[in-house]
Amino acid sequence: ISMFTGIVAAVGSINSISPLGGSLDAGVRLHIDAGGLPLGDVALGDSIAINGACMTVVDKTESGFSVDVSRESLSKTVGLDAPGEVNLEKALTLAERLGGHLVSGHVDGLGQVHSFEPVGESRELVIDAPQELAKFLAYKGSIVVNGVSLTVNRVDDLALDNGKVCRFSINLIPHTIAVTTLKHLRAGSQVNLEIDLIARYVERMLSATAAAR
């Protein structure tokens, strides 16, 4: 199982997309310019997180690589179905520092940006997450947004006209904005979300204990 840190190593770009078959269930092959991501230690079969989704390298050149994305993955993520910039991170090795938090590269759900406004020198990113992810979001807890490890500053459970959502806010410093694709987000943008691994296991332990009573 590959692991990541949520610290984006480079911003690359999806240059082109090739269908893998003629049926509606067929996936696609993404051809990606790696940007500033060093590929010297990347081999076929290695994992790279693309906008927070763990993908396997199936082809490689000096400046880029290709991955195959199933139709199932396309249906549960955003940012992998059209050309454009993407956040990139190679899988974590035991010799590296854990700068963010442990990330699996498995997208748990899609959020929608409520607002993205300047606050002093930084920007406040406010996202509406599906209600089923609410129990995993906590003040000062960790969340991954489009592959970026971030800290939650506020959490509110709301009942809106279109149903219940968990609205949370994040403070983005200028450096994070400059070195990731989060700078392109606008109100209404969809984002890939991955909950904290520790929160996932704590919830499982609590639910299993309750069921055993």
Coordinates of C-alpha atoms in Angstrom, one line a residue, residues 9 14 32-33 44 55 62 74 81 93 100 107 110 120 122 150-152 154 161 166 191 199:
A9 CA 6.0 18.2 -4.6
I14 CA -2.6 16.7 -17.8
I32 CA 1.0 14.1 -17.7
D33 CA 3.8 16.7 -17.8
L44 CA 6.8 1.7 -14.0
M55 CA -2.4 6.3 -9.5
E62 CA 12.1 12.2 -19.3
L74 CA -13.4 9.1 -12.7
D81 CA -11.1 14.1 -16.7
T93 CA 9.6 6.4 1.4
G100 CA 2.0 16.8 6.5
V107 CA -10.6 10.0 -2.2
L110 CA -16.3 15.3 -3.2
G120 CA -5.2 39.5 5.8
S122 CA -3.8 34.7 3.7
L150 CA -4.5 21.0 5.5
T151 CA -5.7 21.9 9.0
V152 CA -9.4 22.5 9.8
R154 CA -13.8 25.6 12.0
D161 CA -32.2 23.6 1.2
C166 CA -20.6 19.7 7.0
V191 CA -12.6 19.2 -4.7
A199 CA -10.1 9.6 12.5

